mmCIF file of C-alpha atoms in Angstrom:
data_model
loop_
_atom_site.group_PDB
_atom_site.id
_atom_site.type_symbol
_atom_site.label_atom_id
_atom_site.label_comp_id
_atom_site.label_asym_id
_atom_site.label_seq_id
_atom_site.Cartn_x
_atom_site.Cartn_y
_atom_site.Cartn_z
ATOM 1 C CA UNK I 329 -28.321 4.179 60.785
ATOM 2 C CA UNK I 330 -27.721 5.021 64.333
ATOM 3 C CA UNK I 331 -29.896 4.195 67.361
ATOM 4 C CA UNK I 332 -31.093 7.774 67.585
ATOM 5 C CA UNK I 333 -32.536 7.271 63.754
ATOM 6 C CA UNK I 334 -30.289 9.377 62.190
ATOM 7 C CA UNK I 335 -28.204 8.151 58.835
ATOM 8 C CA UNK I 336 -24.361 8.398 59.671
ATOM 9 C CA UNK I 337 -22.154 8.016 56.562
ATOM 10 C CA UNK I 338 -18.586 6.669 57.221
ATOM 11 C CA UNK I 339 -15.261 6.848 55.433
ATOM 12 C CA UNK I 340 -13.405 3.210 55.482
ATOM 13 C CA UNK I 341 -9.799 3.571 55.758
ATOM 14 C CA UNK I 342 -7.850 0.271 55.257
ATOM 15 C CA UNK I 343 -4.027 0.167 55.696
ATOM 16 C CA UNK I 344 -4.148 3.104 58.291
ATOM 17 C CA UNK I 345 -3.972 3.052 61.930
ATOM 18 C CA UNK I 346 -6.563 5.075 63.492
ATOM 19 C CA UNK I 347 -5.993 4.603 67.093
ATOM 20 C CA UNK I 348 -4.132 7.697 67.656
ATOM 21 C CA UNK I 349 -6.962 9.654 65.697
ATOM 22 C CA UNK I 350 -9.571 7.912 67.888
ATOM 23 C CA UNK I 351 -7.555 9.139 71.159
ATOM 24 C CA UNK I 352 -7.236 12.778 69.624
ATOM 25 C CA UNK I 353 -11.172 12.871 69.228
ATOM 26 C CA UNK I 354 -11.445 11.554 72.812
ATOM 27 C CA UNK I 355 -8.967 14.624 73.975
ATOM 28 C CA UNK I 356 -11.311 16.808 72.017
ATOM 29 C CA UNK I 357 -14.111 15.895 73.518
ATOM 30 C CA UNK I 358 -12.599 16.620 76.800
ATOM 31 C CA UNK I 359 -11.458 19.945 75.435
ATOM 32 C CA UNK I 360 -14.942 20.553 74.648
ATOM 33 C CA UNK I 361 -16.054 19.842 78.332
ATOM 34 C CA UNK I 362 -13.376 22.000 79.728
ATOM 35 C CA UNK I 363 -14.354 24.816 77.270
ATOM 36 C CA UNK I 364 -18.215 24.670 78.348
ATOM 37 C CA UNK I 365 -17.049 24.536 81.954
ATOM 38 C CA UNK I 366 -15.255 27.887 81.732
ATOM 39 C CA UNK I 367 -17.324 30.908 81.706
ATOM 40 C CA UNK I 368 -15.202 33.109 79.558
ATOM 41 C CA UNK I 369 -15.026 30.189 77.106
ATOM 42 C CA UNK I 370 -18.573 29.365 77.147
ATOM 43 C CA UNK I 371 -19.399 33.117 76.641
ATOM 44 C CA UNK I 372 -17.183 33.080 73.459
ATOM 45 C CA UNK I 373 -18.765 30.029 72.187
ATOM 46 C CA UNK I 374 -15.348 28.144 72.122
ATOM 47 C CA UNK I 375 -15.280 24.345 70.998
ATOM 48 C CA UNK I 376 -13.945 21.964 68.596
ATOM 49 C CA UNK I 377 -15.641 19.856 66.012
ATOM 50 C CA UNK I 378 -15.500 16.506 66.809
ATOM 51 C CA UNK I 379 -16.433 13.335 64.752
ATOM 52 C CA UNK I 380 -16.512 9.890 65.385
ATOM 53 C CA UNK I 381 -13.287 7.584 64.671
ATOM 54 C CA UNK I 382 -13.638 4.037 65.295
ATOM 55 C CA UNK I 383 -10.590 1.769 64.796
ATOM 56 C CA UNK I 384 -11.294 -2.035 63.902
ATOM 57 C CA UNK I 385 -7.935 -2.985 64.497
ATOM 58 C CA UNK I 386 -4.488 -1.946 64.053
ATOM 59 C CA UNK I 387 -4.530 -1.463 60.349
ATOM 60 C CA UNK I 388 -8.255 -0.617 59.721
ATOM 61 C CA UNK I 389 -11.175 1.834 60.811
ATOM 62 C CA UNK I 390 -13.933 4.005 60.076
ATOM 63 C CA UNK I 391 -14.110 7.953 60.100
ATOM 64 C CA UNK I 392 -17.551 9.817 60.192
ATOM 65 C CA UNK I 393 -18.063 11.832 57.393
ATOM 66 C CA UNK I 394 -18.161 15.295 58.321
ATOM 67 C CA UNK I 395 -21.001 16.715 56.300
ATOM 68 C CA UNK I 396 -20.847 20.214 54.139
ATOM 69 C CA UNK I 397 -17.151 20.532 54.519
ATOM 70 C CA UNK I 398 -14.751 21.042 51.846
ATOM 71 C CA UNK I 399 -10.651 20.670 52.185
ATOM 72 C CA UNK I 400 -8.814 24.020 52.260
ATOM 73 C CA UNK I 401 -6.929 22.993 49.099
ATOM 74 C CA UNK I 402 -10.061 22.810 46.835
ATOM 75 C CA UNK I 403 -11.320 26.030 48.121
ATOM 76 C CA UNK I 404 -8.271 27.964 47.481
ATOM 77 C CA UNK I 405 -7.801 26.297 44.005
ATOM 78 C CA UNK I 406 -11.128 26.870 42.948
ATOM 79 C CA UNK I 407 -10.974 30.618 43.888
ATOM 80 C CA UNK I 408 -7.641 31.195 42.420
ATOM 81 C CA UNK I 409 -8.986 29.356 39.066
ATOM 82 C CA UNK I 410 -11.950 31.272 38.901
ATOM 83 C CA UNK I 411 -10.194 34.477 39.619
ATOM 84 C CA UNK I 412 -6.998 34.199 37.761
ATOM 85 C CA UNK I 413 -7.310 31.229 35.576
ATOM 86 C CA UNK I 414 -6.118 27.625 35.505
ATOM 87 C CA UNK I 415 -2.174 28.697 35.042
ATOM 88 C CA UNK I 416 -2.301 30.418 38.558
ATOM 89 C CA UNK I 417 -3.321 27.060 40.239
ATOM 90 C CA UNK I 418 -0.465 24.676 39.041
ATOM 91 C CA UNK I 419 0.487 23.174 42.350
ATOM 92 C CA UNK I 420 4.173 22.648 41.302
ATOM 93 C CA UNK I 421 4.587 26.526 40.653
ATOM 94 C CA UNK I 422 5.013 26.755 44.474
ATOM 95 C CA UNK I 423 7.263 23.646 45.168
ATOM 96 C CA UNK I 424 9.223 25.021 42.372
ATOM 97 C CA UNK I 425 9.632 28.545 44.261
ATOM 98 C CA UNK I 426 10.393 26.844 47.454
ATOM 99 C CA UNK I 427 12.993 24.055 46.166
ATOM 100 C CA UNK I 428 14.853 26.601 44.209
ATOM 101 C CA UNK I 429 14.661 29.698 46.256
ATOM 102 C CA UNK I 430 14.767 28.359 50.036
ATOM 103 C CA UNK I 431 15.339 24.905 50.548
ATOM 104 C CA UNK I 432 19.123 24.957 49.556
ATOM 105 C CA UNK I 433 19.199 28.090 51.031
ATOM 106 C CA UNK I 434 19.287 29.920 47.956
ATOM 107 C CA UNK I 435 18.914 33.681 47.396
ATOM 108 C CA UNK I 436 15.875 34.265 49.571
ATOM 109 C CA UNK I 437 15.520 34.160 53.289
ATOM 110 C CA UNK I 438 11.911 33.230 54.876
ATOM 111 C CA UNK I 439 10.471 36.612 55.126
ATOM 112 C CA UNK I 440 11.399 37.261 51.218
ATOM 113 C CA UNK I 441 10.311 33.949 50.225
ATOM 114 C CA UNK I 442 6.983 34.892 51.809
ATOM 115 C CA UNK I 443 6.515 38.230 50.320
ATOM 116 C CA UNK I 444 7.567 36.688 46.779
ATOM 117 C CA UNK I 445 5.041 33.751 47.205
ATOM 118 C CA UNK I 446 2.148 36.193 48.200
ATOM 119 C CA UNK I 447 2.989 38.621 45.324
ATOM 120 C CA UNK I 448 2.132 35.693 42.975
ATOM 121 C CA UNK I 449 -0.720 34.127 45.165
ATOM 122 C CA UNK I 450 -2.384 37.099 46.899
ATOM 123 C CA UNK I 451 -4.938 36.617 49.731
ATOM 124 C CA UNK I 452 -8.223 35.176 48.418
ATOM 125 C CA UNK I 453 -9.849 32.841 51.195
ATOM 126 C CA UNK I 454 -11.938 35.697 52.031
ATOM 127 C CA UNK I 455 -14.094 35.225 48.899
ATOM 128 C CA UNK I 456 -15.031 31.953 50.004
ATOM 129 C CA UNK I 457 -17.086 33.531 52.625
ATOM 130 C CA UNK I 458 -18.594 35.955 50.275
ATOM 131 C CA UNK I 459 -19.596 33.219 48.329
ATOM 132 C CA UNK I 460 -20.908 31.198 50.872
ATOM 133 C CA UNK I 461 -22.680 33.557 53.185
ATOM 134 C CA UNK I 462 -24.039 36.324 51.008
ATOM 135 C CA UNK I 463 -26.658 37.593 53.822
ATOM 136 C CA UNK I 464 -24.414 40.301 56.091
ATOM 137 C CA UNK I 465 -25.508 38.717 59.506
ATOM 138 C CA UNK I 466 -24.342 34.974 57.947
ATOM 139 C CA UNK I 467 -21.344 36.380 56.844
ATOM 140 C CA UNK I 468 -20.314 37.789 60.576
ATOM 141 C CA UNK I 469 -21.226 34.665 62.217
ATOM 142 C CA UNK I 470 -19.676 32.667 59.955
ATOM 143 C CA UNK I 471 -16.557 34.457 60.110
ATOM 144 C CA UNK I 472 -16.794 34.527 63.946
ATOM 145 C CA UNK I 473 -17.312 30.857 63.957
ATOM 146 C CA UNK I 474 -14.175 30.335 61.623
ATOM 147 C CA UNK I 475 -11.895 32.719 63.837
ATOM 148 C CA UNK I 476 -13.086 30.698 67.107
ATOM 149 C CA UNK I 477 -12.864 27.277 65.757
ATOM 150 C CA UNK I 478 -9.232 27.989 63.894
ATOM 151 C CA UNK I 479 -7.918 29.625 67.240
ATOM 152 C CA UNK I 480 -8.978 26.579 69.277
ATOM 153 C CA UNK I 481 -7.805 23.734 66.586
ATOM 154 C CA UNK I 482 -4.491 26.001 66.911
ATOM 155 C CA UNK I 483 -3.936 26.048 70.490
ATOM 156 C CA UNK I 484 -4.613 22.466 70.851
ATOM 157 C CA UNK I 485 -2.645 21.391 67.766
ATOM 158 C CA UNK I 486 0.192 23.308 69.381
ATOM 159 C CA UNK I 487 -0.333 21.667 72.984
ATOM 160 C CA UNK I 488 -0.251 18.257 71.510
ATOM 161 C CA UNK I 489 2.331 18.678 68.876
ATOM 162 C CA UNK I 490 -0.094 18.046 66.159
ATOM 163 C CA UNK I 491 1.879 18.164 62.917
ATOM 164 C CA UNK I 492 1.254 17.357 59.409
ATOM 165 C CA UNK I 493 -1.096 20.256 58.737
ATOM 166 C CA UNK I 494 -1.453 21.041 55.093
ATOM 167 C CA UNK I 495 -4.318 22.165 52.923
ATOM 168 C CA UNK I 496 -5.633 18.370 52.452
ATOM 169 C CA UNK I 497 -6.470 17.859 56.000
ATOM 170 C CA UNK I 498 -7.890 21.321 57.080
ATOM 171 C CA UNK I 499 -11.726 21.429 56.110
ATOM 172 C CA UNK I 500 -14.236 24.228 56.076
ATOM 173 C CA UNK I 501 -18.107 23.907 56.740
ATOM 174 C CA UNK I 502 -20.091 25.702 54.025
ATOM 175 C CA UNK I 503 -22.885 26.036 56.345
ATOM 176 C CA UNK I 504 -21.285 27.871 59.282
ATOM 177 C CA UNK I 505 -17.701 28.516 58.834
ATOM 178 C CA UNK I 506 -16.261 25.712 61.370
ATOM 179 C CA UNK I 507 -12.904 24.832 60.891
ATOM 180 C CA UNK I 508 -12.425 21.131 61.079
ATOM 181 C CA UNK I 509 -9.076 19.468 61.346
ATOM 182 C CA UNK I 510 -8.816 15.699 60.112
ATOM 183 C CA UNK I 511 -6.138 12.904 59.963
#
């Protein structure tokens, strides 16, 4: 329980150096301050969702739990499974296509491989918004929040050279559509 009376959940991470993560959250806090100062950014309600990262030493730390969020992989897996069945979500299908077709510079180039994958994995993320935001006004608000937070994260990630982005460290808030990057 914090000094403000609110109970906060934390994830303890042994064998993980969180000092860079902590600096990234400091940087994001600074970005939020800059966005608030800019009239256009403030009008567009641009921000990055931040959370506490507390490195305890070089190999241990704590990360504030981000409530109401789900990792992108779980969202997509659940949607594909619900819509197309369990076979569709077998994760090694995509890896097999990549390893066979593109990695050894096989038969397909990047664009061709994209269209081949897309034909087998049609866009489905939009259904998450329909499932979580049934009210039309809530749906519009969540989509706007999603677009804004994803755009800001994309710009910041590009500027700082943020790598290792995958479906396990991109989260979405089921109450407002926020995009949150972790790790």
